[in-house]
XYZ file of C-alpha atoms in Angstrom:
637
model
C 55.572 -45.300 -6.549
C 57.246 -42.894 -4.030
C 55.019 -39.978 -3.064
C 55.867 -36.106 -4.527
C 59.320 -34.667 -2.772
C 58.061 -31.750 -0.196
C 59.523 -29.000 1.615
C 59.707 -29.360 5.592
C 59.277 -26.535 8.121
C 62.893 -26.311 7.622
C 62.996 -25.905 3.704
C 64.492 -29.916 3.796
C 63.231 -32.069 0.563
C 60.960 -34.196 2.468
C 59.505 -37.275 0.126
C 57.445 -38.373 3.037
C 55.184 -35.872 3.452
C 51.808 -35.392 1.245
C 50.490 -32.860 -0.576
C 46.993 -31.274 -0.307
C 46.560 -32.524 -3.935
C 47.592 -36.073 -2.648
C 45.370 -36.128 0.496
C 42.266 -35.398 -1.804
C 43.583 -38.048 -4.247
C 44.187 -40.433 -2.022
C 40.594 -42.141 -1.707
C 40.496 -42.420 -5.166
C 43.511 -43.939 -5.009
C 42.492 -46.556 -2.868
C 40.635 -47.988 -5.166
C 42.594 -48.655 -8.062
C 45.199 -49.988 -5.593
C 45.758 -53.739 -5.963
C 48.015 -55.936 -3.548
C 50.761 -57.625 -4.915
C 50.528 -60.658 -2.735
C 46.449 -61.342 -2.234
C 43.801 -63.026 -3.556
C 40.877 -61.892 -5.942
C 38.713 -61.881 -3.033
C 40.371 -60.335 -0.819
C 41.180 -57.896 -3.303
C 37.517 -57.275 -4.177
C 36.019 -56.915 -0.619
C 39.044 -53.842 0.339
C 37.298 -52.129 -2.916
C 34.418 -52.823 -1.213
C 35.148 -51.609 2.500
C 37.255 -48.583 0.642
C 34.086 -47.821 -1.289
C 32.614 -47.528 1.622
C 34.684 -45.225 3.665
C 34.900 -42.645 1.228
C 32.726 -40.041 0.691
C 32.417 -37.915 -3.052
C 35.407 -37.200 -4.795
C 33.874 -33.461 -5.020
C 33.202 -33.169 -1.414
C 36.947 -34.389 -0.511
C 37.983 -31.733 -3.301
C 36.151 -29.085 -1.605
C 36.888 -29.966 1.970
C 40.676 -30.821 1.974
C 41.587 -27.932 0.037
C 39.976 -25.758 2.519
C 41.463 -27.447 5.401
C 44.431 -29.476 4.860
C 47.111 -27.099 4.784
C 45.990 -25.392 7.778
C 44.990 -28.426 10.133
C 46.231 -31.502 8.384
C 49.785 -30.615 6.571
C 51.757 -31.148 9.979
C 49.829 -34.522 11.040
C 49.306 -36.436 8.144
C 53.058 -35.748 7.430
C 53.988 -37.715 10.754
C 51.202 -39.995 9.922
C 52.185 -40.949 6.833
C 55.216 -41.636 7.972
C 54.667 -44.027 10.835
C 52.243 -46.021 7.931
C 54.932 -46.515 5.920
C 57.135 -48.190 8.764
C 54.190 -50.100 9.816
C 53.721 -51.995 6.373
C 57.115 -52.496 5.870
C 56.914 -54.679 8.592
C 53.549 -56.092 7.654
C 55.404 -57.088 4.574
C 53.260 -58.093 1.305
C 50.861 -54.882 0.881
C 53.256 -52.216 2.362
C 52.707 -49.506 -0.415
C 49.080 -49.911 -1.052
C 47.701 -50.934 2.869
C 49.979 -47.406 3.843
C 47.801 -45.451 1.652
C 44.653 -47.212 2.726
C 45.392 -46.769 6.632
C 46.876 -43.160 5.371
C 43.184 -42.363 4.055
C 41.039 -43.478 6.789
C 43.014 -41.522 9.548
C 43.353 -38.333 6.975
C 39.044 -38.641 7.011
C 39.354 -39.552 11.013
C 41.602 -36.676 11.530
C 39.500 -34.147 8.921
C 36.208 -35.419 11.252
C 37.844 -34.608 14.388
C 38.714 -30.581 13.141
C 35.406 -30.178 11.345
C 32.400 -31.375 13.849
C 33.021 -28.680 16.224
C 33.039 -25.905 13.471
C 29.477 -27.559 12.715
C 28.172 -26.721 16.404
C 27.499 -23.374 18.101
C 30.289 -22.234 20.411
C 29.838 -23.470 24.195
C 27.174 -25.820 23.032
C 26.876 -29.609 23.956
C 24.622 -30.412 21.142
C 23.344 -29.070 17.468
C 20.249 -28.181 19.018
C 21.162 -26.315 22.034
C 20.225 -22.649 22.068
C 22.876 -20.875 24.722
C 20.521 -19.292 27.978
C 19.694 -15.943 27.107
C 19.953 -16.135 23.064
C 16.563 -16.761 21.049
C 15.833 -18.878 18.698
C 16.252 -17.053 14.784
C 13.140 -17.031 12.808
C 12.349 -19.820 10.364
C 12.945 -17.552 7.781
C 16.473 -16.685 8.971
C 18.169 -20.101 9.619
C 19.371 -19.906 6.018
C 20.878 -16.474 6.552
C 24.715 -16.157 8.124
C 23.771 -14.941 11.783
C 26.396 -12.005 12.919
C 27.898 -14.411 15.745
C 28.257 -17.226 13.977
C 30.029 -15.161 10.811
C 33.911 -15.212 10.703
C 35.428 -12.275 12.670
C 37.099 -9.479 11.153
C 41.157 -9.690 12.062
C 42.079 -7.208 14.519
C 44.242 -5.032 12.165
C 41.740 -4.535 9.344
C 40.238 -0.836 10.053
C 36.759 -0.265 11.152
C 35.951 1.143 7.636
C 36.616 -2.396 6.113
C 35.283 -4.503 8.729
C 31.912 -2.447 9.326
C 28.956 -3.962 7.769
C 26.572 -3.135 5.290
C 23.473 -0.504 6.352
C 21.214 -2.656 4.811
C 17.506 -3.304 6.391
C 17.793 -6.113 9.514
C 14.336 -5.528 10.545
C 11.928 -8.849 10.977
C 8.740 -7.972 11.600
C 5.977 -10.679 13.527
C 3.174 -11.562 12.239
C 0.960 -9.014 14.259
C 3.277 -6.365 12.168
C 2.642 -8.100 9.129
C -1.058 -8.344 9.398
C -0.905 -4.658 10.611
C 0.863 -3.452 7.759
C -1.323 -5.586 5.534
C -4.497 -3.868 7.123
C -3.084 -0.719 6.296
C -1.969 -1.066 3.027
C -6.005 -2.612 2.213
C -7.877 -0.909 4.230
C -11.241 -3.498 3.194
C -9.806 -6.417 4.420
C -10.686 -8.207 7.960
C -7.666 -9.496 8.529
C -7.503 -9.064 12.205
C -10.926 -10.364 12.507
C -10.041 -13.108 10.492
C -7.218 -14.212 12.311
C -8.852 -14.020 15.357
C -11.735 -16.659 13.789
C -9.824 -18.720 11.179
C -9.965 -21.879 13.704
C -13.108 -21.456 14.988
C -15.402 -24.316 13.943
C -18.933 -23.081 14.477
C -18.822 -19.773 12.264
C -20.945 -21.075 9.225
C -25.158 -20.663 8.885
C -27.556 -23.460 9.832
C -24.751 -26.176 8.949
C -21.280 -26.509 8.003
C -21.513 -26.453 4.024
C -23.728 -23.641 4.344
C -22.428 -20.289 4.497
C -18.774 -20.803 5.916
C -16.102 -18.346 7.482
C -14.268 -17.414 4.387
C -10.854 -17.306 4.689
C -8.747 -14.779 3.499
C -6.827 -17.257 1.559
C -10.147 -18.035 -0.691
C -10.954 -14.699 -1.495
C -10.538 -13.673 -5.325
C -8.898 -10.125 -5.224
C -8.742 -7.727 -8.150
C -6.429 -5.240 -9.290
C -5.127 -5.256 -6.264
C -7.546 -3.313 -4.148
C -10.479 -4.991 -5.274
C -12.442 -7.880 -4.519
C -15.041 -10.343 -6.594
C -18.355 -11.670 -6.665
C -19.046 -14.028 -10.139
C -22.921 -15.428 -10.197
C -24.992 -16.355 -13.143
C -22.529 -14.835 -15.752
C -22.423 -11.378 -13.853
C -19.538 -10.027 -11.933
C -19.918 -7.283 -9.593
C -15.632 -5.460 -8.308
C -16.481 -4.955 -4.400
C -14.300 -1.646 -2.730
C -15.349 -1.447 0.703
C -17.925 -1.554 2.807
C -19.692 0.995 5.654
C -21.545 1.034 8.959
C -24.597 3.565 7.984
C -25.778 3.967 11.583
C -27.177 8.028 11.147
C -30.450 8.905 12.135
C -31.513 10.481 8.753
C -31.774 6.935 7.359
C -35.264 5.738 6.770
C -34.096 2.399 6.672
C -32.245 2.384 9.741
C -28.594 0.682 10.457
C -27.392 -0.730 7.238
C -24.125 -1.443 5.650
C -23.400 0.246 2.639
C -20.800 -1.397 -0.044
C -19.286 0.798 -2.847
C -18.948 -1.786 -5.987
C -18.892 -1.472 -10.071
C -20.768 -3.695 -12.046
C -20.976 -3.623 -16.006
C -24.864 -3.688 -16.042
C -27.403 -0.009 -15.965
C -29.854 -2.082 -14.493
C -29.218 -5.062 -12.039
C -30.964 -7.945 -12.245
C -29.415 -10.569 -9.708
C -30.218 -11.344 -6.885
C -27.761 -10.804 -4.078
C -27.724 -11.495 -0.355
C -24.983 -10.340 2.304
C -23.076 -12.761 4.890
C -22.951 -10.548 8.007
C -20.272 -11.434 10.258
C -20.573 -10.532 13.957
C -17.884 -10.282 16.381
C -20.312 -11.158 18.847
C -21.784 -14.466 17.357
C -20.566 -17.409 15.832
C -23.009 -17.785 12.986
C -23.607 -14.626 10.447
C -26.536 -13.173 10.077
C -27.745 -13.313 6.057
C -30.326 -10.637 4.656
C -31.029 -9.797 0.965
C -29.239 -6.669 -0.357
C -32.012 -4.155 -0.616
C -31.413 -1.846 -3.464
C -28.523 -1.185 -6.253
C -28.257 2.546 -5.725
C -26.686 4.180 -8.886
C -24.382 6.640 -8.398
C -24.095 8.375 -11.817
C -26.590 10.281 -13.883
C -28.027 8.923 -16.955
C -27.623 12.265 -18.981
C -23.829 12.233 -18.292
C -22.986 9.318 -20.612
C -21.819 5.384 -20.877
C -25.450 4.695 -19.781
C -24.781 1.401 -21.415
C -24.564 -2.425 -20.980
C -20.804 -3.208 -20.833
C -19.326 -0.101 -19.392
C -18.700 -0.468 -15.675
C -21.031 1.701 -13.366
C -20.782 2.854 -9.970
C -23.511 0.860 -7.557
C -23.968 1.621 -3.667
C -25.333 -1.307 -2.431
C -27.186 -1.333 1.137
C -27.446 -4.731 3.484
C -30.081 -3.757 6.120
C -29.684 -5.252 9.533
C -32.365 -7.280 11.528
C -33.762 -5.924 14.546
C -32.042 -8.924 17.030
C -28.926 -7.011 15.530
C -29.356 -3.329 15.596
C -27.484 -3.014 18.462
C -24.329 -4.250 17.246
C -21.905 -3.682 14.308
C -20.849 -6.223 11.922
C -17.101 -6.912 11.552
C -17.142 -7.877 7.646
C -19.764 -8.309 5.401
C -19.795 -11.272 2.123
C -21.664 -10.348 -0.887
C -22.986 -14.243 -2.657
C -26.046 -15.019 -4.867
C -27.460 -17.480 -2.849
C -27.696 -17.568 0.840
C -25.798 -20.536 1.487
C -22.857 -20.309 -1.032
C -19.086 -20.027 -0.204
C -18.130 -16.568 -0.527
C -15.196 -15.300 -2.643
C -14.926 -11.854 -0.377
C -15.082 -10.170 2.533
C -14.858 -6.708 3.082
C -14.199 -5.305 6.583
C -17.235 -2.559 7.383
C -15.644 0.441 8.584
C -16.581 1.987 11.449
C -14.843 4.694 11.967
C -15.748 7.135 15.166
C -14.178 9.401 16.947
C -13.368 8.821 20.647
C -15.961 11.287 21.852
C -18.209 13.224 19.978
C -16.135 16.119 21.592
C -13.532 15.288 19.173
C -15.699 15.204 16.150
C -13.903 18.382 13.914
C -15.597 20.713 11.360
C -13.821 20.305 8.279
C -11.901 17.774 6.270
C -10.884 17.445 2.230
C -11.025 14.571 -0.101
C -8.470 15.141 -2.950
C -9.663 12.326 -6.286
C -6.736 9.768 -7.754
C -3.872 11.782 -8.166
C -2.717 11.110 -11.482
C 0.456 13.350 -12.453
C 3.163 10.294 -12.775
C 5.439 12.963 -15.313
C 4.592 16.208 -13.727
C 5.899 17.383 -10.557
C 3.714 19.720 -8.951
C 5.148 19.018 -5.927
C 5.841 22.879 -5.064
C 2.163 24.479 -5.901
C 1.208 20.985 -3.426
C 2.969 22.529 -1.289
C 1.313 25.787 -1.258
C -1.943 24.275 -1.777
C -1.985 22.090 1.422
C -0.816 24.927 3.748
C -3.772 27.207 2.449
C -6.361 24.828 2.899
C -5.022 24.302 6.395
C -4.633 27.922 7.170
C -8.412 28.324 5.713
C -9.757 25.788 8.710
C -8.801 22.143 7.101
C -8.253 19.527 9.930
C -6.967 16.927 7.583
C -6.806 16.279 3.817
C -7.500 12.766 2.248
C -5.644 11.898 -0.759
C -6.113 9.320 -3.569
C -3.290 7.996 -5.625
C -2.883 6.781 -9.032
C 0.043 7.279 -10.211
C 2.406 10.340 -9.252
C 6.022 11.556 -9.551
C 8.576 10.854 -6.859
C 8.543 14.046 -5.683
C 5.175 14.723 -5.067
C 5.370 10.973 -2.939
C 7.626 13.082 -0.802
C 5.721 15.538 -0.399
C 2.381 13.598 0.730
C 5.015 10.821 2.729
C 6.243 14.489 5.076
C 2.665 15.692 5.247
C 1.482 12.213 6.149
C 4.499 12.034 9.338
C 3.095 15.426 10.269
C -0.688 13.953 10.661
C -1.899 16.449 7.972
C -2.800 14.046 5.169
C -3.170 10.536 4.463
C -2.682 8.765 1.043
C -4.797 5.778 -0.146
C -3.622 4.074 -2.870
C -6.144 2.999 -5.305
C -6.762 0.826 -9.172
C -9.261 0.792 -12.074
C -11.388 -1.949 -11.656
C -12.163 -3.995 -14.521
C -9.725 -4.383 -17.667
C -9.100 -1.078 -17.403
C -5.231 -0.313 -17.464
C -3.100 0.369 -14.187
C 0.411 0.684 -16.115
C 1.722 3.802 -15.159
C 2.228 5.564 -18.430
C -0.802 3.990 -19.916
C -3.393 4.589 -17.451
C -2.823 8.357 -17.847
C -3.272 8.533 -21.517
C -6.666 6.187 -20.563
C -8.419 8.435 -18.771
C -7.233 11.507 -20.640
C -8.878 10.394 -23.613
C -11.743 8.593 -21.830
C -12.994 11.581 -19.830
C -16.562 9.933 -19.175
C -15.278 6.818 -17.746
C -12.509 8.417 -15.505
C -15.475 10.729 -13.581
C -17.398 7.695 -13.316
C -14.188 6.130 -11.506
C -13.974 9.364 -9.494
C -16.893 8.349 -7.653
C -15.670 5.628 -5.839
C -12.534 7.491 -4.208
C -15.084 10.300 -3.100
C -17.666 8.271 -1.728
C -15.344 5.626 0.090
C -14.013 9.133 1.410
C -17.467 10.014 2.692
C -18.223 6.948 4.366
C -15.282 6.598 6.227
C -14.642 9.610 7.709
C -18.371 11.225 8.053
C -18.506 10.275 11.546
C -15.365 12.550 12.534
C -16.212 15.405 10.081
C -19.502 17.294 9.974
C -18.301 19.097 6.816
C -16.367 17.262 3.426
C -15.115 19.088 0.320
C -13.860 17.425 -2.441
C -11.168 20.005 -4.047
C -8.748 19.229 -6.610
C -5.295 20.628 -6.273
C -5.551 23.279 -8.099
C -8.825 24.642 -6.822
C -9.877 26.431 -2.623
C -12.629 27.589 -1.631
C -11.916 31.149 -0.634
C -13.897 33.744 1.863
C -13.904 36.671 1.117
C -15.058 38.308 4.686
C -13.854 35.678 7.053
C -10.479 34.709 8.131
C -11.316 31.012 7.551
C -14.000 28.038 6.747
C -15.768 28.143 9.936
C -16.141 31.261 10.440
C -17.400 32.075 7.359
C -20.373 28.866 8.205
C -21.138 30.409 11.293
C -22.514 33.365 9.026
C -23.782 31.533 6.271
C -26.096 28.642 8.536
C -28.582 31.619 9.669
C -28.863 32.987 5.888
C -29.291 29.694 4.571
C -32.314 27.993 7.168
C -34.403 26.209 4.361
C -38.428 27.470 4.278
C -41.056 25.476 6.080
C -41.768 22.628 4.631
C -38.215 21.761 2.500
C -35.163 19.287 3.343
C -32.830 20.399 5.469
C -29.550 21.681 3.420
C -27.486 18.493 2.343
C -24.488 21.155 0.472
C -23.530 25.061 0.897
C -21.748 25.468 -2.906
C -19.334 28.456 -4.359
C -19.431 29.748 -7.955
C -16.501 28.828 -9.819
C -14.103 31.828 -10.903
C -10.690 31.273 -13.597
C -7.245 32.216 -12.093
C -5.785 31.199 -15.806
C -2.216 31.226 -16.296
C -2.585 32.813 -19.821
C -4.240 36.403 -18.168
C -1.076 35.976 -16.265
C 1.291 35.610 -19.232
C 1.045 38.857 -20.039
C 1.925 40.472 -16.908
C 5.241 40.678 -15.215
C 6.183 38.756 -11.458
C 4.301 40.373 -8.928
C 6.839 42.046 -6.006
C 6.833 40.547 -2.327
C 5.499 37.410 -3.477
C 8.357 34.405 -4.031
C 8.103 33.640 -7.564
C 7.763 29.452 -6.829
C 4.594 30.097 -5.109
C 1.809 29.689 -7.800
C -1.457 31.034 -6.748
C -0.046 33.986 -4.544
C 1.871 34.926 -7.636
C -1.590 34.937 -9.868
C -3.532 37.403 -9.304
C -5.576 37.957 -12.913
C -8.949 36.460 -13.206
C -11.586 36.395 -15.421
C -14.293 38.696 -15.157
C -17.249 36.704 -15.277
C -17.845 33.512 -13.232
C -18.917 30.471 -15.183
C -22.500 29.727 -15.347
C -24.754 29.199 -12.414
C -24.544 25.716 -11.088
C -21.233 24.962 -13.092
C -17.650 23.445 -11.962
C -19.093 24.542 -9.082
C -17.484 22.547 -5.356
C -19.435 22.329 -2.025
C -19.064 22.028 1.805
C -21.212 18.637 1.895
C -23.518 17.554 5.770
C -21.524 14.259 6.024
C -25.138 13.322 8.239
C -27.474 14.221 4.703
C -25.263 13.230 2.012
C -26.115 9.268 0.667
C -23.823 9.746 -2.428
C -21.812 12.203 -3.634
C -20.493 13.477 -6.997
C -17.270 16.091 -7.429
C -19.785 18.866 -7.833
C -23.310 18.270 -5.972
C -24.884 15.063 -3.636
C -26.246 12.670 -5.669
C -28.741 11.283 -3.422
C -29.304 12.209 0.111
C -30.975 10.791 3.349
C -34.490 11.680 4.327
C -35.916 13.129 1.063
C -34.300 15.186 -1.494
C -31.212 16.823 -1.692
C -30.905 20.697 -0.968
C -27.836 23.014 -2.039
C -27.377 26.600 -0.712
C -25.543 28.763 -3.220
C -23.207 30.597 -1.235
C -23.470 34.854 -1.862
C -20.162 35.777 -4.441
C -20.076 38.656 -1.824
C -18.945 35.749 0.999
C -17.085 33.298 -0.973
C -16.074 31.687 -4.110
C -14.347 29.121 -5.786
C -10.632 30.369 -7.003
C -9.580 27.575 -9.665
C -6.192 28.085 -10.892
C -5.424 26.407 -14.453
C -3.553 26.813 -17.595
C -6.946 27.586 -19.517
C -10.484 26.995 -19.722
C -11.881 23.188 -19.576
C -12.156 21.932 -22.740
C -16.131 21.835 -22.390
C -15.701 25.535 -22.776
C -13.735 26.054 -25.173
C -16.505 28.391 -27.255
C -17.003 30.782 -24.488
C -13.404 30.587 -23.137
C -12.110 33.536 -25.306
C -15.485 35.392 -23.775
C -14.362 34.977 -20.166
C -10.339 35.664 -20.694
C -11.898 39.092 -22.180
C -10.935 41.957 -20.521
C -9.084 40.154 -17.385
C -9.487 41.643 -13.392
C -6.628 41.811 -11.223
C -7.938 40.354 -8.066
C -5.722 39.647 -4.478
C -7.937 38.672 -2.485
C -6.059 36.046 -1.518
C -2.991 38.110 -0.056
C -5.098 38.103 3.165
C -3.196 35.198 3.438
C -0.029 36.188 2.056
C 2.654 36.282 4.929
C 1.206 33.204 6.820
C 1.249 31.128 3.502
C 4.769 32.472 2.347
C 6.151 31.859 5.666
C 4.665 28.197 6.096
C 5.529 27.540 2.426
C 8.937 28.505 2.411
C 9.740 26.284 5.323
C 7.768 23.013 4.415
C 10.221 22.945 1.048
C 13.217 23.905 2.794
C 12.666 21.021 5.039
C 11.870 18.875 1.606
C 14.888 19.802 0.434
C 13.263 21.974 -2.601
C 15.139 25.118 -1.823
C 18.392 26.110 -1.025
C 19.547 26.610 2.968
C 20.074 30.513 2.309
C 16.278 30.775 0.775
């Protein structure tokens, strides 16, 4: 059967020529093909050596139809032509052997074109890499590599031949463990990496006490990490080089954990690692300090409670700092975390600074504050605030903008942080949790404000813990320190008591319903909050209440929102600061709910107060500028 009539290059019916449908056809072909004047076995062993020869009818399908026209039209034509002279003069098999010789030199011919697509350009080999040209990543050899990709013709326009901004960045594995690091802030992984292949880090012998690596360690929710013993489970959240010299019990790591127990029983023991020695050094944990108070509520088995654990060192190690620290029940057992101990100085003690905030979970992931944050974090650094640590829950995009400028400028920095436990991290959910579960959510608090303490009471001589919508405000000095430097000589405890661990300022209602009933106040922008409210109650709330505090990061051994918990080297000791120096300005929609029944006593008769236009122009100005560069107001504002 004659082949298809096709045009030639010159439009002439050409029946010799294939088409790209017969080229792809044509091992198939082969096989059906019988010769009119052979033998069965002859027959059977061309199946066989056609069989052979020819690759998947779907990979011909795909190949020729990509190629054939392009590279094969012209010679197979010729070729196919020449075949068919040749059998005629071989005689018997001229149709069927044409098509066979036809189909091994269209897959000779198809070999020929595609092998040197298959290789780089200029290369001898598969493997060779051209002189001055990297290797690509592991992770990259799958992905189309810009030099290898087919070029753009020369007439398209740069518009359609420019490609797509997306992110080419591949970062090493330094910049991933970096970025890791940062991102958990408790985990060794540096110091892990460093060890992971060393074979002598275990205690005593090799089952005893091994290196764990990262790879065993049981995280939870996240930021978390696990110790399960004897039916108990204890959430580890970091861990702390105590080195001050108020410590009775000298250098000791402290470990911030939860555990669902008022009153431990198990005994634990902590896997000291050492960058200095091979083996760790293993001590008992001495105490399960509780940091709560029993008259505040969930003092109950099966809530989880706030523990400060404390891993003293050994004298032969004193001198040195651990690297990370394993919590286990037994002194020998594999551990299932490691916490890195944070150590966190400042180059000299020249560069040690006054005064710093911690700022609890934020947790506003449908309300955007993100203007009054604004005003709020250029106050508290035009009141003396070197830098402002922030917690974070969930919040709404726009206040992530906010903290992500502030953060570029060096003036805050965000940790991200869970609920331990079965308590629930959905966004959406987790709100409405700790709304109606006030108890639990300040026992949460706790750990954000203590892990705040320990890691930054080495570079800060001074912590408050503020909310956003509270400051501390003098009312005779231009800022924080100056208004210390009058308040240390008043406050000099009598012979014989602590030394002051807190200096604490009565709390005093900015509420937005006094302001309600005024109109906007002139020379003020109306977006800025606090500036704008200037009615207060009259009376401040009770002595000792909502109160916040400058806390002596060298004193302080745990700390709640209002007052130290526990303190080092006897008992705790809070100055009242004089109403007449300073107080605490908190600005809310109304009165807490805890007092509701005197609430309508202290909106009574409502003060207009400004004494925080001292700070008017400075804050306006500074304001005004941080949200035009947000993109909050409009160029001509």
């Amino acid at each position: 059967m004659l082949l298809p009539a096709r045009h030639g290059p010159e439009g002439v019916v050409n029946r010799d020529a294939p088409s790209n449908v017969d080229i792809c056809e044509l091992s198939s072909r082969v096989r059906g093909a019988r010769c009119e004047g052979g033998q069965g076995h002859r027959r059977t062993r061309r199946r066989r050596q056609a069989a052979s020869l020819s690759p998947p009818r779907a990979t011909v399908r795909s190949t020729c139809h990509e190629c054939a026209s392009t590279y094969l039209f012209p010679i197979l034509t010729k070729t196919h032509q020449a075949m068919r002279g040749l059998c005629a003069r071989w005689g018997a098999c001229g149709r069927a052997r044409s098509r066979y010789l036809a189909a091994l030199l269209a897959w000779c011919a198809l070999a020929a074109v595609a092998l040197p697509r298959l290789r780089a350009p200029g290369t001898d080999s598969p493997t060779h890499t051209p002189a001055g040209r990297a290797h690509p990543p592991a992770r990259l050899l799958l992905q189309s590599e810009p030099a290898a990709s087919t070029p753009a013709p020369a007439s398209l326009p740069p518009s359609l031949s420019a490609l797509p901004a997306t992110d080419t960045r591949v970062l090493t594995e330094e910049e991933l463990r970096a970025d890791a690091e940062r991102r958990l802030p408790s985990l060794p992984l540096t110091y892990w990496h460093k060890h992971k292949d060393d074979k002598n880090k275990f205690y005593k012998k090799k089952d005893c006490a091994p290196f764990p690596s990262i790879y065993d360690i049981e995280f939870h929710n996240t930021y978390w990490q696990t110790l399960r013993a004897k039916g108990e489970v204890f959430h580890l959240y970091g861990a702390y080089m105590d080195a001050r010299n108020a410590s009775r019990i000298g250098p000791a790591v402290r470990i911030l954990a939860v555990h669902d127990r008022i009153k431990p029983t198990l005994a634990t023991h902590c896997q000291l690692w050492f960058e200095e020695r091979d083996a760790p050094v293993v001590v008992r944990n001495l105490e399960y300090k509780y940091v709560w108070n029993s008259k505040w509520g969930n003092y109950r088995d099966g809530v989880l409670q706030p523990y400060l654990l404390a891993c003293v060192l050994p004298a032969e190690v004193r001198h040195l700092t651990p690297a990370s620290v394993s919590i286990v029940s037994n002194p020998c057992d594999r551990a299932t975390n490691n916490l890195r101990v944070h150590n966190d100085r400042p180059p000299t003690p020249a560069d040690r600074q006054d005064f710093a905030v911690c700022v609890k979970g934020l947790d506003f992931l449908h309300e955007d504050l993100s203007v009054r944050l604004v005003e709020w974090i250029e106050l508290i650094r035009l009141l003396g605030a070197h830098k402002i640590f922030f917690y974070e829950l969930q919040v709404h995009p726009n206040i992530t903008k906010v903290l992500d400028y502030y953060s570029a400028l060096g003036v805050t920095e965000v940790t991200p942080i869970t609920l331990p436990g079965g308590q629930p991290n959905l966004p959406g959910l987790q709100h409405m949790y700790l709304k109606k579960k006030t108890t639990h959510k300040r026992q949460m608090e706790l750990i954000p404000y203590n892990d705040c303490l320990y890691r930054h009471m080495y570079r800060y001589r001074w912590l408050a813990l503020l909310d956003i919508d509270e400051v501390i405000v003098p009312l005779q000095d231009r800022d924080w320190g100056s208004l210390m430097r009058r308040i240390l000589p008043l406050s000099t405890p009598a012979q014989g008591k602590p030394p002051r661990s807190s200096y604490h300022a009565s709390n005093l209602y900015f509420l937005d319903s006094l302001q309600h009933e005024h109109s906007w106040e002139e020379g003020v922008p109306r977006y800025l909050h606090m500036l704008q409210h200037v009615y207060r109650t009259r009376n401040f709330t009770k002595p000792g209440q909502y109160v916040k505090a400058f806390h002596e990061t060298e004193r302080v051994l745990a700390l709640h929102n209002h007052f130290p918990l526990a303190c080092l080297g006897g008992a705790c000791s809070s100055y009242a600061l004089d109403t007449n120096h300073a107080r605490l300005q908190h600005y809310r929609a109304d009165c807490v709910t805890a007092l509701s029944k005197t609430c309508a006593e202290l909106r009574a008769q409502p003060v207009r107060d400004t004494a925080l236009w001292r700070w008017r122009e400075p804050l306006a100005e500074r304001a005004t500028a941080a949200l035009a560069a947000l993109g909050f107001l409009p160029p001509h504002r």
